[in-house]
Amino acid sequence: MRILLSNDDGCTAPGLLCLRDMVGAVHQVTVVAPDRNRSGASNSLTILNPLRVQRHADGVWCVDGTPADSVHLALNGLIDEMPEMVVSGINAGDNLGDDTLYSGTVAAAMEGRWLGFPAIAISCASIAPKHYETAAKVALMLIERLRSHPLPKDTILNVNVPDVAFDELAGFEVTRLGHRHRAESVTKAADPRGRAIYWINAAGRGADAGPGTDFHAIENKRVSITPLLVDLTRHSALESLTTWVKDL
């Protein structure tokens, strides 16, 4: 298969290169990714400035934009052959629950939905992963499964892998997104000239993190696979909201 790889940690990130090496041993891969860490960029596109691209000696395309920019550019003129699938990752750090709203890793996969094939976002559940190879093996297994058993075209798989050796995994689990507690308060500091600066602090711990959630699967050393949709409409509220606005 022809597979487009991207991420949000940057085009030289070890997780991306591990994924490239393992998947590239079996499939034809093209890597188009941000030229630096763009974690938390979500689905943002660069529309007020041009994008610049450099191709490294190893063939990796590095884009001075966001993850969504990278995939959008790849699918709309940068590369010659259209891929059959988009895989985003391997992210250093989990993308669980509310994280999916902010995640550039998930956003790159979402941008790939226009292919008409399911896309995969894959993350290693550690901010300093020691077992990228485990997540890469999981990604390759899911790619092969999607090739033989395709899912609906609008499905995006958000995959989180415990940071353990492959033979320590307790299996695979299809999960729903959990929810986090409120994030820690920002940290106020000062730059060398005395001007106030603020650091966004760590995300909150799992609040809705019981059985069936992605948090619970990771806690129990299981690969979490959550199907995502781009459609944010709350369909169950359409009828009641129609009544609510009737007299406006």
PDB file of C-alpha atoms in Angstrom:
ATOM      1  CA  MET A   1       0.000   0.000   0.000  1.00  0.00           C
ATOM      2  CA  ARG A   2       0.963   3.641  -0.406  1.00  0.00           C
ATOM      3  CA  ILE A   3       0.822   5.227   3.033  1.00  0.00           C
ATOM      4  CA  LEU A   4       1.267   8.866   4.026  1.00  0.00           C
ATOM      5  CA  LEU A   5       2.897   9.360   7.421  1.00  0.00           C
ATOM      6  CA  SER A   6       2.719  12.565   9.440  1.00  0.00           C
ATOM      7  CA  ASN A   7       2.754  13.683  13.070  1.00  0.00           C
ATOM      8  CA  ASP A   8       2.775  16.724  15.349  1.00  0.00           C
ATOM      9  CA  ASP A   9       6.133  16.168  17.097  1.00  0.00           C
ATOM     10  CA  GLY A  10       8.126  17.220  14.046  1.00  0.00           C
ATOM     11  CA  CYS A  11       9.706  15.607  11.003  1.00  0.00           C
ATOM     12  CA  THR A  12      12.763  14.337  12.911  1.00  0.00           C
ATOM     13  CA  ALA A  13      10.880  12.975  15.922  1.00  0.00           C
ATOM     14  CA  PRO A  14      11.989   9.463  16.933  1.00  0.00           C
ATOM     15  CA  GLY A  15       8.421   8.144  17.018  1.00  0.00           C
ATOM     16  CA  LEU A  16       7.815   9.154  13.408  1.00  0.00           C
ATOM     17  CA  LEU A  17      11.110   7.691  12.233  1.00  0.00           C
ATOM     18  CA  CYS A  18      10.448   4.423  14.073  1.00  0.00           C
ATOM     19  CA  LEU A  19       7.043   4.234  12.412  1.00  0.00           C
ATOM     20  CA  ARG A  20       8.596   5.001   9.021  1.00  0.00           C
ATOM     21  CA  ASP A  21      11.197   2.264   9.365  1.00  0.00           C
ATOM     22  CA  MET A  22       8.781  -0.450  10.456  1.00  0.00           C
ATOM     23  CA  VAL A  23       5.885   0.353   8.127  1.00  0.00           C
ATOM     24  CA  GLY A  24       8.289   1.211   5.303  1.00  0.00           C
ATOM     25  CA  ALA A  25       9.733  -2.292   5.428  1.00  0.00           C
ATOM     26  CA  VAL A  26       6.355  -3.598   4.225  1.00  0.00           C
ATOM     27  CA  HIS A  27       4.642  -0.707   2.444  1.00  0.00           C
ATOM     28  CA  GLN A  28       5.549   2.297   0.310  1.00  0.00           C
ATOM     29  CA  VAL A  29       5.651   5.249   2.696  1.00  0.00           C
ATOM     30  CA  THR A  30       5.914   8.989   2.184  1.00  0.00           C
ATOM     31  CA  VAL A  31       6.605  11.252   5.166  1.00  0.00           C
ATOM     32  CA  VAL A  32       5.254  14.808   5.217  1.00  0.00           C
ATOM     33  CA  ALA A  33       5.362  16.413   8.673  1.00  0.00           C
ATOM     34  CA  PRO A  34       5.880  19.741  10.456  1.00  0.00           C
ATOM     35  CA  ASP A  35       9.469  20.977  10.601  1.00  0.00           C
ATOM     36  CA  ARG A  36       9.266  21.341  14.406  1.00  0.00           C
ATOM     37  CA  ASN A  37       7.133  20.267  17.329  1.00  0.00           C
ATOM     38  CA  ARG A  38       3.563  21.486  16.809  1.00  0.00           C
ATOM     39  CA  SER A  39       1.857  19.623  19.643  1.00  0.00           C
ATOM     40  CA  GLY A  40      -1.519  21.122  20.534  1.00  0.00           C
ATOM     41  CA  ALA A  41      -1.998  22.700  17.106  1.00  0.00           C
ATOM     42  CA  SER A  42      -5.287  20.841  16.655  1.00  0.00           C
ATOM     43  CA  ASN A  43      -6.836  21.242  13.179  1.00  0.00           C
ATOM     44  CA  SER A  44      -5.433  24.696  12.460  1.00  0.00           C
ATOM     45  CA  LEU A  45      -4.423  25.579   8.905  1.00  0.00           C
ATOM     46  CA  THR A  46      -1.994  28.324   7.865  1.00  0.00           C
ATOM     47  CA  ILE A  47      -3.957  30.646   5.585  1.00  0.00           C
ATOM     48  CA  LEU A  48      -2.359  34.091   6.064  1.00  0.00           C
ATOM     49  CA  ASN A  49       1.190  33.085   5.128  1.00  0.00           C
ATOM     50  CA  PRO A  50       2.717  30.827   2.468  1.00  0.00           C
ATOM     51  CA  LEU A  51       4.038  27.426   3.454  1.00  0.00           C
ATOM     52  CA  ARG A  52       7.645  26.469   2.800  1.00  0.00           C
ATOM     53  CA  VAL A  53       8.812  22.904   2.404  1.00  0.00           C
ATOM     54  CA  GLN A  54      12.250  21.297   2.582  1.00  0.00           C
ATOM     55  CA  ARG A  55      12.990  17.736   1.567  1.00  0.00           C
ATOM     56  CA  HIS A  56      15.726  16.065   3.601  1.00  0.00           C
ATOM     57  CA  ALA A  57      18.282  13.650   2.206  1.00  0.00           C
ATOM     58  CA  ASP A  58      16.296  10.703   3.574  1.00  0.00           C
ATOM     59  CA  GLY A  59      13.237  11.777   1.566  1.00  0.00           C
ATOM     60  CA  VAL A  60      11.252  13.260   4.451  1.00  0.00           C
ATOM     61  CA  TRP A  61       9.257  16.381   3.570  1.00  0.00           C
ATOM     62  CA  CYS A  62       9.381  19.027   6.339  1.00  0.00           C
ATOM     63  CA  VAL A  63       6.710  21.735   6.299  1.00  0.00           C
ATOM     64  CA  ASP A  64       6.904  25.017   8.235  1.00  0.00           C
ATOM     65  CA  GLY A  65       3.291  24.645   9.266  1.00  0.00           C
ATOM     66  CA  THR A  66       0.895  22.587  11.325  1.00  0.00           C
ATOM     67  CA  PRO A  67       0.112  18.858  11.146  1.00  0.00           C
ATOM     68  CA  ALA A  68      -3.092  19.630   9.253  1.00  0.00           C
ATOM     69  CA  ASP A  69      -1.071  21.841   6.865  1.00  0.00           C
ATOM     70  CA  SER A  70       1.307  18.964   6.223  1.00  0.00           C
ATOM     71  CA  VAL A  71      -1.366  16.431   5.303  1.00  0.00           C
ATOM     72  CA  HIS A  72      -3.440  18.991   3.394  1.00  0.00           C
ATOM     73  CA  LEU A  73      -0.403  19.989   1.364  1.00  0.00           C
ATOM     74  CA  ALA A  74       0.577  16.385   0.704  1.00  0.00           C
ATOM     75  CA  LEU A  75      -2.879  15.478  -0.590  1.00  0.00           C
ATOM     76  CA  ASN A  76      -3.338  18.606  -2.663  1.00  0.00           C
ATOM     77  CA  GLY A  77      -0.269  18.852  -4.862  1.00  0.00           C
ATOM     78  CA  LEU A  78       2.962  18.201  -2.983  1.00  0.00           C
ATOM     79  CA  ILE A  79       3.395  14.502  -3.700  1.00  0.00           C
ATOM     80  CA  ASP A  80       2.928  12.811  -7.050  1.00  0.00           C
ATOM     81  CA  GLU A  81       1.096   9.630  -6.072  1.00  0.00           C
ATOM     82  CA  MET A  82      -1.967   9.746  -3.841  1.00  0.00           C
ATOM     83  CA  PRO A  83      -1.655   7.501  -0.799  1.00  0.00           C
ATOM     84  CA  GLU A  84      -4.234   4.904   0.153  1.00  0.00           C
ATOM     85  CA  MET A  85      -4.111   5.641   3.864  1.00  0.00           C
ATOM     86  CA  VAL A  86      -2.860   8.246   6.342  1.00  0.00           C
ATOM     87  CA  VAL A  87      -1.145   7.269   9.584  1.00  0.00           C
ATOM     88  CA  SER A  88      -0.214   9.974  12.100  1.00  0.00           C
ATOM     89  CA  GLY A  89       2.296   9.385  14.905  1.00  0.00           C
ATOM     90  CA  ILE A  90       3.882   7.898  16.816  1.00  0.00           C
ATOM     91  CA  ASN A  91       3.150  10.651  19.314  1.00  0.00           C
ATOM     92  CA  ALA A  92       5.258  11.016  22.439  1.00  0.00           C
ATOM     93  CA  GLY A  93       2.459  11.119  25.008  1.00  0.00           C
ATOM     94  CA  ASP A  94      -1.075   9.815  25.091  1.00  0.00           C
ATOM     95  CA  ASN A  95      -4.050  11.388  23.349  1.00  0.00           C
ATOM     96  CA  LEU A  96      -6.910  10.350  25.600  1.00  0.00           C
ATOM     97  CA  GLY A  97     -10.344  11.823  26.207  1.00  0.00           C
ATOM     98  CA  ASP A  98     -10.404  15.597  25.833  1.00  0.00           C
ATOM     99  CA  ASP A  99      -6.907  15.554  24.326  1.00  0.00           C
ATOM    100  CA  THR A 100      -8.396  14.706  20.935  1.00  0.00           C
ATOM    101  CA  LEU A 101      -9.748  18.263  20.655  1.00  0.00           C
ATOM    102  CA  TYR A 102      -6.248  19.735  20.923  1.00  0.00           C
ATOM    103  CA  SER A 103      -4.117  17.003  19.411  1.00  0.00           C
ATOM    104  CA  GLY A 104      -2.161  17.706  16.256  1.00  0.00           C
ATOM    105  CA  THR A 105      -1.624  13.956  15.929  1.00  0.00           C
ATOM    106  CA  VAL A 106      -5.365  13.357  15.702  1.00  0.00           C
ATOM    107  CA  ALA A 107      -5.780  16.424  13.465  1.00  0.00           C
ATOM    108  CA  ALA A 108      -3.340  15.036  10.887  1.00  0.00           C
ATOM    109  CA  ALA A 109      -5.388  11.840  10.731  1.00  0.00           C
ATOM    110  CA  MET A 110      -8.599  13.857  10.462  1.00  0.00           C
ATOM    111  CA  GLU A 111      -7.199  15.812   7.531  1.00  0.00           C
ATOM    112  CA  GLY A 112      -6.529  12.491   5.847  1.00  0.00           C
ATOM    113  CA  ARG A 113     -10.194  11.519   5.976  1.00  0.00           C
ATOM    114  CA  TRP A 114     -10.658  13.186   2.565  1.00  0.00           C
ATOM    115  CA  LEU A 115      -8.889  10.193   1.074  1.00  0.00           C
ATOM    116  CA  GLY A 116     -12.020   8.143   1.512  1.00  0.00           C
ATOM    117  CA  PHE A 117     -10.111   5.632   3.625  1.00  0.00           C
ATOM    118  CA  PRO A 118      -9.934   5.298   7.398  1.00  0.00           C
ATOM    119  CA  ALA A 119      -6.999   7.115   8.956  1.00  0.00           C
ATOM    120  CA  ILE A 120      -5.061   6.223  12.080  1.00  0.00           C
ATOM    121  CA  ALA A 121      -3.664   8.447  14.836  1.00  0.00           C
ATOM    122  CA  ILE A 122      -1.298   6.503  17.066  1.00  0.00           C
ATOM    123  CA  SER A 123       0.253   7.618  20.350  1.00  0.00           C
ATOM    124  CA  CYS A 124       2.568   6.095  22.913  1.00  0.00           C
ATOM    125  CA  ALA A 125       1.277   6.642  26.450  1.00  0.00           C
ATOM    126  CA  SER A 126       4.429   8.206  27.880  1.00  0.00           C
ATOM    127  CA  ILE A 127       5.964  11.656  27.518  1.00  0.00           C
ATOM    128  CA  ALA A 128       9.367   9.955  27.200  1.00  0.00           C
ATOM    129  CA  PRO A 129       8.608   6.657  25.448  1.00  0.00           C
ATOM    130  CA  LYS A 130      10.984   3.719  25.735  1.00  0.00           C
ATOM    131  CA  HIS A 131       9.008   1.355  23.512  1.00  0.00           C
ATOM    132  CA  TYR A 132       8.201   3.102  20.248  1.00  0.00           C
ATOM    133  CA  GLU A 133       8.672  -0.282  18.556  1.00  0.00           C
ATOM    134  CA  THR A 134       5.594  -1.608  20.371  1.00  0.00           C
ATOM    135  CA  ALA A 135       3.422   1.189  19.011  1.00  0.00           C
ATOM    136  CA  ALA A 136       4.929   0.726  15.540  1.00  0.00           C
ATOM    137  CA  LYS A 137       4.067  -2.989  15.586  1.00  0.00           C
ATOM    138  CA  VAL A 138       0.525  -2.140  16.652  1.00  0.00           C
ATOM    139  CA  ALA A 139       0.264   0.385  13.809  1.00  0.00           C
ATOM    140  CA  LEU A 140       1.427  -2.193  11.276  1.00  0.00           C
ATOM    141  CA  MET A 141      -1.094  -4.734  12.583  1.00  0.00           C
ATOM    142  CA  LEU A 142      -3.931  -2.204  12.253  1.00  0.00           C
ATOM    143  CA  ILE A 143      -2.832  -1.212   8.755  1.00  0.00           C
ATOM    144  CA  GLU A 144      -2.965  -4.855   7.659  1.00  0.00           C
ATOM    145  CA  ARG A 145      -6.352  -5.306   9.326  1.00  0.00           C
ATOM    146  CA  LEU A 146      -7.759  -2.215   7.613  1.00  0.00           C
ATOM    147  CA  ARG A 147      -6.490  -3.440   4.267  1.00  0.00           C
ATOM    148  CA  SER A 148      -8.260  -6.791   4.608  1.00  0.00           C
ATOM    149  CA  HIS A 149     -11.301  -5.539   6.546  1.00  0.00           C
ATOM    150  CA  PRO A 150     -12.020  -1.878   5.627  1.00  0.00           C
ATOM    151  CA  LEU A 151     -14.043   0.299   7.980  1.00  0.00           C
ATOM    152  CA  PRO A 152     -16.558   3.017   6.973  1.00  0.00           C
ATOM    153  CA  LYS A 153     -14.916   5.840   5.060  1.00  0.00           C
ATOM    154  CA  ASP A 154     -15.605   8.480   7.724  1.00  0.00           C
ATOM    155  CA  THR A 155     -13.956   6.507  10.529  1.00  0.00           C
ATOM    156  CA  ILE A 156     -10.767   7.726  12.187  1.00  0.00           C
ATOM    157  CA  LEU A 157      -9.041   5.419  14.646  1.00  0.00           C
ATOM    158  CA  ASN A 158      -7.495   7.094  17.682  1.00  0.00           C
ATOM    159  CA  VAL A 159      -5.028   4.522  19.001  1.00  0.00           C
ATOM    160  CA  ASN A 160      -3.138   4.755  22.287  1.00  0.00           C
ATOM    161  CA  VAL A 161      -0.484   2.183  23.162  1.00  0.00           C
ATOM    162  CA  PRO A 162       0.961   1.521  26.629  1.00  0.00           C
ATOM    163  CA  ASP A 163       4.684   2.209  26.819  1.00  0.00           C
ATOM    164  CA  VAL A 164       5.662  -1.409  27.477  1.00  0.00           C
ATOM    165  CA  ALA A 165       7.379  -4.167  25.557  1.00  0.00           C
ATOM    166  CA  PHE A 166       5.113  -5.751  22.953  1.00  0.00           C
ATOM    167  CA  ASP A 167       4.831  -9.069  24.811  1.00  0.00           C
ATOM    168  CA  GLU A 168       3.666  -7.196  27.935  1.00  0.00           C
ATOM    169  CA  LEU A 169       0.539  -5.846  26.227  1.00  0.00           C
ATOM    170  CA  ALA A 170      -2.679  -7.268  27.714  1.00  0.00           C
ATOM    171  CA  GLY A 171      -4.532  -7.095  24.400  1.00  0.00           C
ATOM    172  CA  PHE A 172      -6.623  -4.681  22.367  1.00  0.00           C
ATOM    173  CA  GLU A 173      -9.786  -2.898  23.491  1.00  0.00           C
ATOM    174  CA  VAL A 174     -12.298  -0.776  21.594  1.00  0.00           C
ATOM    175  CA  THR A 175     -13.025   2.175  23.857  1.00  0.00           C
ATOM    176  CA  ARG A 176     -14.900   5.432  24.158  1.00  0.00           C
ATOM    177  CA  LEU A 177     -13.254   8.729  24.992  1.00  0.00           C
ATOM    178  CA  GLY A 178     -13.036   9.427  28.704  1.00  0.00           C
ATOM    179  CA  HIS A 179     -12.828  12.890  30.252  1.00  0.00           C
ATOM    180  CA  ARG A 180     -10.166  14.675  32.259  1.00  0.00           C
ATOM    181  CA  HIS A 181     -10.371  16.819  35.345  1.00  0.00           C
ATOM    182  CA  ARG A 182      -9.789  20.513  34.808  1.00  0.00           C
ATOM    183  CA  ALA A 183      -6.214  21.319  33.776  1.00  0.00           C
ATOM    184  CA  GLU A 184      -3.791  22.679  36.334  1.00  0.00           C
ATOM    185  CA  SER A 185      -3.698  26.469  36.669  1.00  0.00           C
ATOM    186  CA  VAL A 186      -1.296  28.354  34.429  1.00  0.00           C
ATOM    187  CA  THR A 187       2.122  29.218  35.833  1.00  0.00           C
ATOM    188  CA  LYS A 188       2.995  32.904  35.790  1.00  0.00           C
ATOM    189  CA  ALA A 189       6.657  33.873  35.468  1.00  0.00           C
ATOM    190  CA  ALA A 190       8.758  36.675  34.024  1.00  0.00           C
ATOM    191  CA  ASP A 191      11.072  36.870  31.037  1.00  0.00           C
ATOM    192  CA  PRO A 192      14.634  38.310  31.367  1.00  0.00           C
ATOM    193  CA  ARG A 193      13.220  41.812  30.845  1.00  0.00           C
ATOM    194  CA  GLY A 194      10.675  41.434  33.604  1.00  0.00           C
ATOM    195  CA  ARG A 195       7.641  41.050  31.369  1.00  0.00           C
ATOM    196  CA  ALA A 196       4.962  38.612  32.462  1.00  0.00           C
ATOM    197  CA  ILE A 197       4.818  35.246  30.711  1.00  0.00           C
ATOM    198  CA  TYR A 198       2.470  32.337  31.264  1.00  0.00           C
ATOM    199  CA  TRP A 199       2.976  28.584  30.889  1.00  0.00           C
ATOM    200  CA  ILE A 200       0.035  26.348  30.042  1.00  0.00           C
ATOM    201  CA  ASN A 201       0.241  23.580  32.603  1.00  0.00           C
ATOM    202  CA  ALA A 202      -0.391  19.848  32.462  1.00  0.00           C
ATOM    203  CA  ALA A 203      -3.761  18.425  31.505  1.00  0.00           C
ATOM    204  CA  GLY A 204      -5.908  17.134  34.339  1.00  0.00           C
ATOM    205  CA  ARG A 205      -5.977  13.499  35.368  1.00  0.00           C
ATOM    206  CA  GLY A 206      -8.753  11.203  34.238  1.00  0.00           C
ATOM    207  CA  ALA A 207     -12.150  12.003  35.746  1.00  0.00           C
ATOM    208  CA  ASP A 208     -14.401   9.790  33.645  1.00  0.00           C
ATOM    209  CA  ALA A 209     -11.844   7.008  33.396  1.00  0.00           C
ATOM    210  CA  GLY A 210     -13.693   3.831  34.304  1.00  0.00           C
ATOM    211  CA  PRO A 211     -14.143   0.560  32.404  1.00  0.00           C
ATOM    212  CA  GLY A 212     -14.830   1.080  28.719  1.00  0.00           C
ATOM    213  CA  THR A 213     -12.815   4.308  28.479  1.00  0.00           C
ATOM    214  CA  ASP A 214      -9.482   4.843  26.785  1.00  0.00           C
ATOM    215  CA  PHE A 215      -7.961   5.822  30.153  1.00  0.00           C
ATOM    216  CA  HIS A 216      -8.941   2.499  31.707  1.00  0.00           C
ATOM    217  CA  ALA A 217      -7.541   0.478  28.817  1.00  0.00           C
ATOM    218  CA  ILE A 218      -4.147   2.165  29.052  1.00  0.00           C
ATOM    219  CA  GLU A 219      -4.082   1.764  32.826  1.00  0.00           C
ATOM    220  CA  ASN A 220      -4.523  -1.975  32.300  1.00  0.00           C
ATOM    221  CA  LYS A 221      -1.838  -2.244  29.604  1.00  0.00           C
ATOM    222  CA  ARG A 222      -4.305  -2.690  26.756  1.00  0.00           C
ATOM    223  CA  VAL A 223      -4.127  -0.929  23.413  1.00  0.00           C
ATOM    224  CA  SER A 224      -7.001   1.550  23.259  1.00  0.00           C
ATOM    225  CA  ILE A 225      -8.748   1.920  19.881  1.00  0.00           C
ATOM    226  CA  THR A 226     -11.391   4.649  19.724  1.00  0.00           C
ATOM    227  CA  PRO A 227     -13.380   5.303  16.531  1.00  0.00           C
ATOM    228  CA  LEU A 228     -13.814   9.038  15.915  1.00  0.00           C
ATOM    229  CA  LEU A 229     -16.112  11.043  13.651  1.00  0.00           C
ATOM    230  CA  VAL A 230     -15.506  14.545  12.333  1.00  0.00           C
ATOM    231  CA  ASP A 231     -19.227  15.386  12.576  1.00  0.00           C
ATOM    232  CA  LEU A 232     -19.603  17.302  15.868  1.00  0.00           C
ATOM    233  CA  THR A 233     -23.378  17.650  15.567  1.00  0.00           C
ATOM    234  CA  ARG A 234     -25.313  16.519  18.638  1.00  0.00           C
ATOM    235  CA  HIS A 235     -27.976  14.763  16.625  1.00  0.00           C
ATOM    236  CA  SER A 236     -30.035  13.800  19.687  1.00  0.00           C
ATOM    237  CA  ALA A 237     -30.602  17.506  20.439  1.00  0.00           C
ATOM    238  CA  LEU A 238     -31.863  18.551  16.996  1.00  0.00           C
ATOM    239  CA  GLU A 239     -35.547  17.937  17.703  1.00  0.00           C
ATOM    240  CA  SER A 240     -35.620  19.593  21.129  1.00  0.00           C
ATOM    241  CA  LEU A 241     -33.563  22.549  19.884  1.00  0.00           C
ATOM    242  CA  THR A 242     -35.975  23.046  16.985  1.00  0.00           C
ATOM    243  CA  THR A 243     -38.763  23.509  19.537  1.00  0.00           C
ATOM    244  CA  TRP A 244     -36.543  25.740  21.669  1.00  0.00           C
ATOM    245  CA  VAL A 245     -35.929  28.242  18.830  1.00  0.00           C
ATOM    246  CA  LYS A 246     -39.442  28.128  17.378  1.00  0.00           C
ATOM    247  CA  ASP A 247     -40.622  31.375  18.983  1.00  0.00           C
ATOM    248  CA  LEU A 248     -37.435  33.413  18.458  1.00  0.00           C
TER     249      LEU A 248
END
